XYZ file of N, CA and C in Angstrom:
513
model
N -65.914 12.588 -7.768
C -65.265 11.810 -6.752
C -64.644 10.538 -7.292
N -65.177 10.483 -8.361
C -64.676 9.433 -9.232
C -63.224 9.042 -9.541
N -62.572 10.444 -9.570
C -61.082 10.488 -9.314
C -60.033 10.609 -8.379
N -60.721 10.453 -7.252
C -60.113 10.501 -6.207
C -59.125 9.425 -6.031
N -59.513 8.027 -6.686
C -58.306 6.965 -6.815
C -56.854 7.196 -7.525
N -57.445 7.949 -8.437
C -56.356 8.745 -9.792
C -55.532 9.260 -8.854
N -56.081 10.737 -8.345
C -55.007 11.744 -7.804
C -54.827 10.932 -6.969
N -54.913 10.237 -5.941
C -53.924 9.404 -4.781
C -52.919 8.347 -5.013
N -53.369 7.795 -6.687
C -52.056 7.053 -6.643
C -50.876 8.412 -7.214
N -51.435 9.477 -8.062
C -50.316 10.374 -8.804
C -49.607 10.698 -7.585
N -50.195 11.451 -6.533
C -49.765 11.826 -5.348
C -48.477 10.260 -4.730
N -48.937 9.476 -4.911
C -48.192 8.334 -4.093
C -47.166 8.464 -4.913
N -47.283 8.747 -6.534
C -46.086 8.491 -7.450
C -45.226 9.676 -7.272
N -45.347 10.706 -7.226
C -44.772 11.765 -6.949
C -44.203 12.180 -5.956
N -44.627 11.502 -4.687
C -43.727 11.252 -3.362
C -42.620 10.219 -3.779
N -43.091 8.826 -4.033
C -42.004 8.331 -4.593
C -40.676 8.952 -5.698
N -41.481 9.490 -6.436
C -40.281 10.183 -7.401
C -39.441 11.028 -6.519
N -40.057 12.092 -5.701
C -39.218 12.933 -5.088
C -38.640 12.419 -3.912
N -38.606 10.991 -3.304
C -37.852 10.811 -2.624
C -36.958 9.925 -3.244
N -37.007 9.101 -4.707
C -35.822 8.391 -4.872
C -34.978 9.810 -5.755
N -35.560 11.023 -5.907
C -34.157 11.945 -6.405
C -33.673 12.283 -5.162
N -34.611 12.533 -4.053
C -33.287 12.874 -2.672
C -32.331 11.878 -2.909
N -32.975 10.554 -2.825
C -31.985 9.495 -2.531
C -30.590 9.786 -3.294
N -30.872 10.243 -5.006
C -29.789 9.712 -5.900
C -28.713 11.232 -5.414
N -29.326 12.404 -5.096
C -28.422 13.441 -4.383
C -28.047 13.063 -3.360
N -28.240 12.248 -2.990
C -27.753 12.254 -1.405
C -26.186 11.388 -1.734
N -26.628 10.287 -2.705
C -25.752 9.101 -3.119
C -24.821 9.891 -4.009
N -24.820 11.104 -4.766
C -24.052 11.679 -5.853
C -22.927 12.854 -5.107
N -23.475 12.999 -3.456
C -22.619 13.983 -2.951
C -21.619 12.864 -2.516
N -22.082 11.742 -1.820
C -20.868 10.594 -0.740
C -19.586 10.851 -2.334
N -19.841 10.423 -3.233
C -19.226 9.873 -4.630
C -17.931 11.450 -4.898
N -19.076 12.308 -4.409
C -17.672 13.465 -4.587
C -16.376 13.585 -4.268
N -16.813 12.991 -2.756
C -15.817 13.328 -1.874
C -14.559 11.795 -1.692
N -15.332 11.011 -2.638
C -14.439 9.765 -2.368
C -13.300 9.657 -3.348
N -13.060 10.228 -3.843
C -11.835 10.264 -4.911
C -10.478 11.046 -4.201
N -10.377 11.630 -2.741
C -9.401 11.994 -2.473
C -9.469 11.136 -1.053
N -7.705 10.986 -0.752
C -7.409 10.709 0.624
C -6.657 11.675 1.452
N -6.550 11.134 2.622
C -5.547 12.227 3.389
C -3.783 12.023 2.966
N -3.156 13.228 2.338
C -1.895 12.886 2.550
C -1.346 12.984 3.341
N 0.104 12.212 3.715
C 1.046 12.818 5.249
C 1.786 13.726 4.811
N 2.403 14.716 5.936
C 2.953 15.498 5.488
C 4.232 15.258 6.981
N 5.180 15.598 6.884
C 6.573 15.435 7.871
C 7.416 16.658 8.022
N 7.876 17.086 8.952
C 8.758 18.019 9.232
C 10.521 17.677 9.081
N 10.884 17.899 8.035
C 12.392 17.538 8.069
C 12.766 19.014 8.139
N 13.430 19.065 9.286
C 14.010 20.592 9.641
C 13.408 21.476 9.000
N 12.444 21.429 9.115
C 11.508 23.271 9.114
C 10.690 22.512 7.258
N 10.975 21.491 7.090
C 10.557 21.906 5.235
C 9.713 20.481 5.100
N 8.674 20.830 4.549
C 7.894 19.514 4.520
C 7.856 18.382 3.616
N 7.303 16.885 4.030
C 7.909 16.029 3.417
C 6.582 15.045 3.234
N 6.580 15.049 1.777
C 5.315 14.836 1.642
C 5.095 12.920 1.027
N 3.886 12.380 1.859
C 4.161 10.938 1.978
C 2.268 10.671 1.513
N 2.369 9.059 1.721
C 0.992 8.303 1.503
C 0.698 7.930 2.857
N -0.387 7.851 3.564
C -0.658 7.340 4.043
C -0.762 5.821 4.312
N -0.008 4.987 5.585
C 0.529 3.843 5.362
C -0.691 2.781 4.889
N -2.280 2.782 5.864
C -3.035 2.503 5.569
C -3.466 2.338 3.825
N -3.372 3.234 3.086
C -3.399 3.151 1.577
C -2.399 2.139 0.764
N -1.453 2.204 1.226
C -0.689 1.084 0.881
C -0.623 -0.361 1.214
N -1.439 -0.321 2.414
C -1.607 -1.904 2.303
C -2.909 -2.187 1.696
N -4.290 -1.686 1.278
C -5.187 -2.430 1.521
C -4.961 -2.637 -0.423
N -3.877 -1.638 -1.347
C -4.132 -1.971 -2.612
C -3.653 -3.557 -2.993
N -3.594 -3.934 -4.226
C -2.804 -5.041 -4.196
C -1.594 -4.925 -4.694
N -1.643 -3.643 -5.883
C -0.211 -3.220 -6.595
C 0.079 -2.105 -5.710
N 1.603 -1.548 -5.804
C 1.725 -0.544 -5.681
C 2.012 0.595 -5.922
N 1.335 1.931 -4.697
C 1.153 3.105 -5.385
C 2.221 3.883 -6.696
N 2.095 3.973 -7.494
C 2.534 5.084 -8.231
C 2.721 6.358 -8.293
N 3.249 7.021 -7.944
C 2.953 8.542 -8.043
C 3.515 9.075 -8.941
N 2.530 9.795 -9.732
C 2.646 10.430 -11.063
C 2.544 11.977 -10.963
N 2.610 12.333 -9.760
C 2.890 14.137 -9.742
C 2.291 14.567 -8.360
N 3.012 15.603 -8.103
C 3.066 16.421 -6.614
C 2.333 17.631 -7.043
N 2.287 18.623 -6.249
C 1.907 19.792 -6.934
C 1.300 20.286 -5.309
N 1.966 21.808 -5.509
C 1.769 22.238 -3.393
C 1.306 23.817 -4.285
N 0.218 24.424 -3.767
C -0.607 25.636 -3.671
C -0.459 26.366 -2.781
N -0.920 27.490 -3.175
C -1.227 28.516 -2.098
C -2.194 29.410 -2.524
N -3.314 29.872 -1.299
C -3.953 30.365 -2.104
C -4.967 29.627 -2.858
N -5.334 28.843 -2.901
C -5.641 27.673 -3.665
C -5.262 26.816 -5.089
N -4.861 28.580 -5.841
C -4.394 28.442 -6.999
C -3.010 28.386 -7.717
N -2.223 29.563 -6.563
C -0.807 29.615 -6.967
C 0.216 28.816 -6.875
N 0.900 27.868 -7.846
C 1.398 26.792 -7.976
C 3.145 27.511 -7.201
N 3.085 26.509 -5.932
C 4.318 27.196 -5.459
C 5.719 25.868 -5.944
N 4.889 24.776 -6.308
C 6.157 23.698 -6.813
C 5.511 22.671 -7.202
N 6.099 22.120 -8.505
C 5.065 21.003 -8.951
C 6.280 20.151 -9.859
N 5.822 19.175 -10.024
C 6.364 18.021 -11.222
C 5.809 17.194 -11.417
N 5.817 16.624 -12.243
C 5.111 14.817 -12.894
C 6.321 14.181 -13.688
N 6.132 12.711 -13.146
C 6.901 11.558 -13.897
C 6.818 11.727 -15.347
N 7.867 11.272 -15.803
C 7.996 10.803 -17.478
C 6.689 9.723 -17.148
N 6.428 9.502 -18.648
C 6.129 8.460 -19.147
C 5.928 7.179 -18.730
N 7.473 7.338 -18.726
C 8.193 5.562 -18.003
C 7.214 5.572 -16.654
N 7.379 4.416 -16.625
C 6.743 3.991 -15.013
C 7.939 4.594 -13.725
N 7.510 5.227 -12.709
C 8.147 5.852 -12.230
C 8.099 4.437 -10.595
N 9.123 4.822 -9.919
C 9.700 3.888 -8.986
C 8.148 4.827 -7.596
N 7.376 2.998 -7.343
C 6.350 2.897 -6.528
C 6.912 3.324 -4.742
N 6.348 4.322 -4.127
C 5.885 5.405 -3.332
C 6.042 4.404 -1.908
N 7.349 3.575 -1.749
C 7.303 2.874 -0.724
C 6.783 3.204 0.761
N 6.363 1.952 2.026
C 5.864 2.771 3.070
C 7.157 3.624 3.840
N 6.207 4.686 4.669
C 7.214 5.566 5.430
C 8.075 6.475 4.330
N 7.920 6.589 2.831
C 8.763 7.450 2.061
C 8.391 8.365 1.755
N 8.596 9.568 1.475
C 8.258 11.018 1.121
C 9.083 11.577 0.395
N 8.564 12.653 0.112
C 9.166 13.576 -0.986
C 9.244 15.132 -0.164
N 10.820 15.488 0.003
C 10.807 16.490 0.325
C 10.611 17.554 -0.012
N 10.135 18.962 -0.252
C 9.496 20.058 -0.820
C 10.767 20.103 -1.700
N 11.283 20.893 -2.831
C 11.681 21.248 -3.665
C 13.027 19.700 -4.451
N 12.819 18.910 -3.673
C 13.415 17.893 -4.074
C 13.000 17.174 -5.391
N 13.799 17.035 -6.364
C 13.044 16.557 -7.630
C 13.366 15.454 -8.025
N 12.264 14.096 -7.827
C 13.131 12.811 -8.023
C 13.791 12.683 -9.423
N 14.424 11.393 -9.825
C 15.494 11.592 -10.824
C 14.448 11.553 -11.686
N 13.520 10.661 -12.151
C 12.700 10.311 -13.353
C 11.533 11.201 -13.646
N 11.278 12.510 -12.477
C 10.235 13.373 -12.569
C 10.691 14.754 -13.571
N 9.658 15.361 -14.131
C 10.202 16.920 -14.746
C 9.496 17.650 -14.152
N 10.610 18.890 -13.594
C 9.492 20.088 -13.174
C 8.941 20.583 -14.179
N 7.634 21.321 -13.378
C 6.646 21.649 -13.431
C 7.134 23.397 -13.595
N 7.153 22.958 -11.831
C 6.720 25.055 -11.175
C 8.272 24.479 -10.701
N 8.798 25.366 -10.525
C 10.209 25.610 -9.963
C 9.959 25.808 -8.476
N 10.285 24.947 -7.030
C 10.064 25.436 -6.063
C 9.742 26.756 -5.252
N 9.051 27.266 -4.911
C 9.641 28.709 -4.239
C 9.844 28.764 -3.227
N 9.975 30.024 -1.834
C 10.295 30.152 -0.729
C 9.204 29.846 -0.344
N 8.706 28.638 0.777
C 7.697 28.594 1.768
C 7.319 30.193 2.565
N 6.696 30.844 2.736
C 6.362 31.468 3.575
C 5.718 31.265 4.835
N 6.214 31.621 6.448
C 5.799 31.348 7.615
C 4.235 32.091 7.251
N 3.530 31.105 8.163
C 2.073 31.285 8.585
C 0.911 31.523 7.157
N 1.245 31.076 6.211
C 0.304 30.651 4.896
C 0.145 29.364 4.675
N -1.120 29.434 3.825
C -1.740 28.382 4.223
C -1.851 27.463 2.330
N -0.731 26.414 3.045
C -0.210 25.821 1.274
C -1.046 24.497 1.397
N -1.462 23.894 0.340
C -2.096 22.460 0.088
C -1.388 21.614 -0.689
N -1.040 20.585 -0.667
C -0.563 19.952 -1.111
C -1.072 18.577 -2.140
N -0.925 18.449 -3.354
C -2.137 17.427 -3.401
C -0.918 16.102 -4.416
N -1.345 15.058 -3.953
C -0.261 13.886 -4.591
C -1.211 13.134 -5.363
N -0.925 13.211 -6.794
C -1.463 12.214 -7.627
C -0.653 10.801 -7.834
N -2.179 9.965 -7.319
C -1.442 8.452 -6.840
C -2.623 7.689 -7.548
N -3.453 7.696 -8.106
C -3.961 6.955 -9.006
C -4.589 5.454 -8.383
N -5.363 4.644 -8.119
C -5.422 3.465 -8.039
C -6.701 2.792 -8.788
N -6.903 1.117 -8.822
C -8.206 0.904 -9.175
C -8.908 0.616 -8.685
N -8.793 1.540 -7.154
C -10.050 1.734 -6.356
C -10.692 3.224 -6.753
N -11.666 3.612 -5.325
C -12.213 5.324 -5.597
C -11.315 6.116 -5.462
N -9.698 5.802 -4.876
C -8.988 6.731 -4.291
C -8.253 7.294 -5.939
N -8.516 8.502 -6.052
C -7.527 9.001 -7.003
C -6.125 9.954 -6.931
N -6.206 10.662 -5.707
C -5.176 11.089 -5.356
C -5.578 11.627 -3.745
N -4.493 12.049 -3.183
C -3.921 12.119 -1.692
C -4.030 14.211 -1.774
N -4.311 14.938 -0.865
C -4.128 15.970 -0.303
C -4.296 15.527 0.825
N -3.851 17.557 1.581
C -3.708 17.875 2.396
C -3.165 19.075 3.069
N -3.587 20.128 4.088
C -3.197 21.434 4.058
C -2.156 22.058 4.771
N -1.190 22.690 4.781
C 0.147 22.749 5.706
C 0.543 24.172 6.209
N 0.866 24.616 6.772
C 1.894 25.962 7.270
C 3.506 25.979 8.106
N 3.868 26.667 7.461
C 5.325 26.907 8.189
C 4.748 28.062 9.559
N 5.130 27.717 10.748
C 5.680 28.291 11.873
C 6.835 28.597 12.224
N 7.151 29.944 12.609
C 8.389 30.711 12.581
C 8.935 30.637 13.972
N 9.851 30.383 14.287
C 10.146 30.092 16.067
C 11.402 31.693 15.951
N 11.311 32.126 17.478
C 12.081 33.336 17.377
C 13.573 33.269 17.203
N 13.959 32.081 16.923
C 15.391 31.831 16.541
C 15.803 31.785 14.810
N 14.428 31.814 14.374
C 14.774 31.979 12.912
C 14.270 30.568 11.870
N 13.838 29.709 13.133
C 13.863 28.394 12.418
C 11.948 28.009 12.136
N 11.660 27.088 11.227
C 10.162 27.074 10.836
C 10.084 25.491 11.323
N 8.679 25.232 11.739
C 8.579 23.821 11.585
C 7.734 23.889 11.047
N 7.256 22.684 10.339
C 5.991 22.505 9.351
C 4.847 21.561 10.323
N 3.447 22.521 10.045
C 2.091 22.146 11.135
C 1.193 21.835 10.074
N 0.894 20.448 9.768
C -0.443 19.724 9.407
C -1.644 20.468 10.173
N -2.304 21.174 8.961
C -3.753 21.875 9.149
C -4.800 20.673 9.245
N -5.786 20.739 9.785
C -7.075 20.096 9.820
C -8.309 21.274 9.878
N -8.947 20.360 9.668
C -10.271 21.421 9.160
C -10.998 21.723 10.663
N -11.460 22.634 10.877
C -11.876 23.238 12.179
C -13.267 23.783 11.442
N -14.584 23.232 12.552
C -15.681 23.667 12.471
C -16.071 25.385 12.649
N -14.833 26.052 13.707
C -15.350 27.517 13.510
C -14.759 28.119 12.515
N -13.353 27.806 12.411
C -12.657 28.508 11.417
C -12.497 27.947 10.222
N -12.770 26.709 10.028
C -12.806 26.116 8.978
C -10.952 25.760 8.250
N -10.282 26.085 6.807
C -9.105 25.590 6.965
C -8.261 26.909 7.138
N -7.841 26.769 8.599
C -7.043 28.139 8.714
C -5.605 27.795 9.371
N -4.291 29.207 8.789
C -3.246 29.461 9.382
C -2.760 29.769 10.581
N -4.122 29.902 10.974
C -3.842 30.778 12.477
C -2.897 30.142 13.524
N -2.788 28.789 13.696
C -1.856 28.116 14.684
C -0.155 28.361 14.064
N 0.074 29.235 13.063
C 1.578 29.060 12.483
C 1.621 30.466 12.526
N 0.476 31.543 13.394
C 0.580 33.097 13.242
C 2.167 32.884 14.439
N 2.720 34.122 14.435
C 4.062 34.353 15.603
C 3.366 34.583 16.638
């Protein structure tokens, strides 16, 4: 019985241990998810136009840079991409975007644009760099087909039953 002091502090230490590793998992998942923001995305006649969120631009002190676009499908299939030269490329003013296959002057493609397809489900992700947690901007999109022939572009959000789906851009 002599040890009964022993095993109750090991026991006390071993609760402690296993609750400061919950703690440091708990603290190592928030950290995952903080390196991306929401990007905007805009409908210029059926084709999307891809922006920063205005909020992001004010709270930095310099401003954003953007050093490459890059839109998926699929998760993987690169449907159009580019990155800036070198040079410092001209900062991501508010309200400005980049229209899908549009290639600014100082950027090199990447992926050569392709045809959007109605009701798939493309992501878009903007590398914008700062020296905060934010490292770059996504966000998920679909073309909707109207029976006249024309598409508008529908900002996906994540849905608890379906999670990230096309279904609102089906005909």
């Amino acid at each position: 019985m002599a040890d009964a002091p022993l095993i109750t502090m090991m026991r006390a230490f071993l609760v402690a241990a296993g609750a400061m590793l919950c703690l440091l998992l708990g603290i190592g998942n928030v950290n995952a998810y903080s390196g991306f923001g929401t990007a905007v995305i805009e409908d210029r006649e059926g084709i999307p136009c891809f922006g920063l969120p205005p909020r992001a631009l004010e709270w930095v002190r310099s401003p954003r840079i953007l050093q490459a676009v890059m839109v998926y499908h699929h998760d993987t299939v690169k449907a159009w991409s580019f990155m800036y030269d070198l040079t410092p490329a001209e900062p991501l003013a508010p309200g400005q975007c980049i229209v899908y296959g549009d290639l600014p002057a100082s950027a090199t493609l990447r992926t050569s644009p392709q045809p959007l397809i109605p009701a798939t489900l493309y992501e878009v992700y903007l590398n914008a760099p700062t020296n905060g947690p934010i490292r770059g901007y996504t966000a998920k999109f679909c073309l909707k087909a109207a029976p006249d022939g024309s598409t508008r572009v529908i900002p996906i959000r994540y849905d608890k039953r379906t999670g990230w789906s096309a279904a609102v851009c089906q005909p």
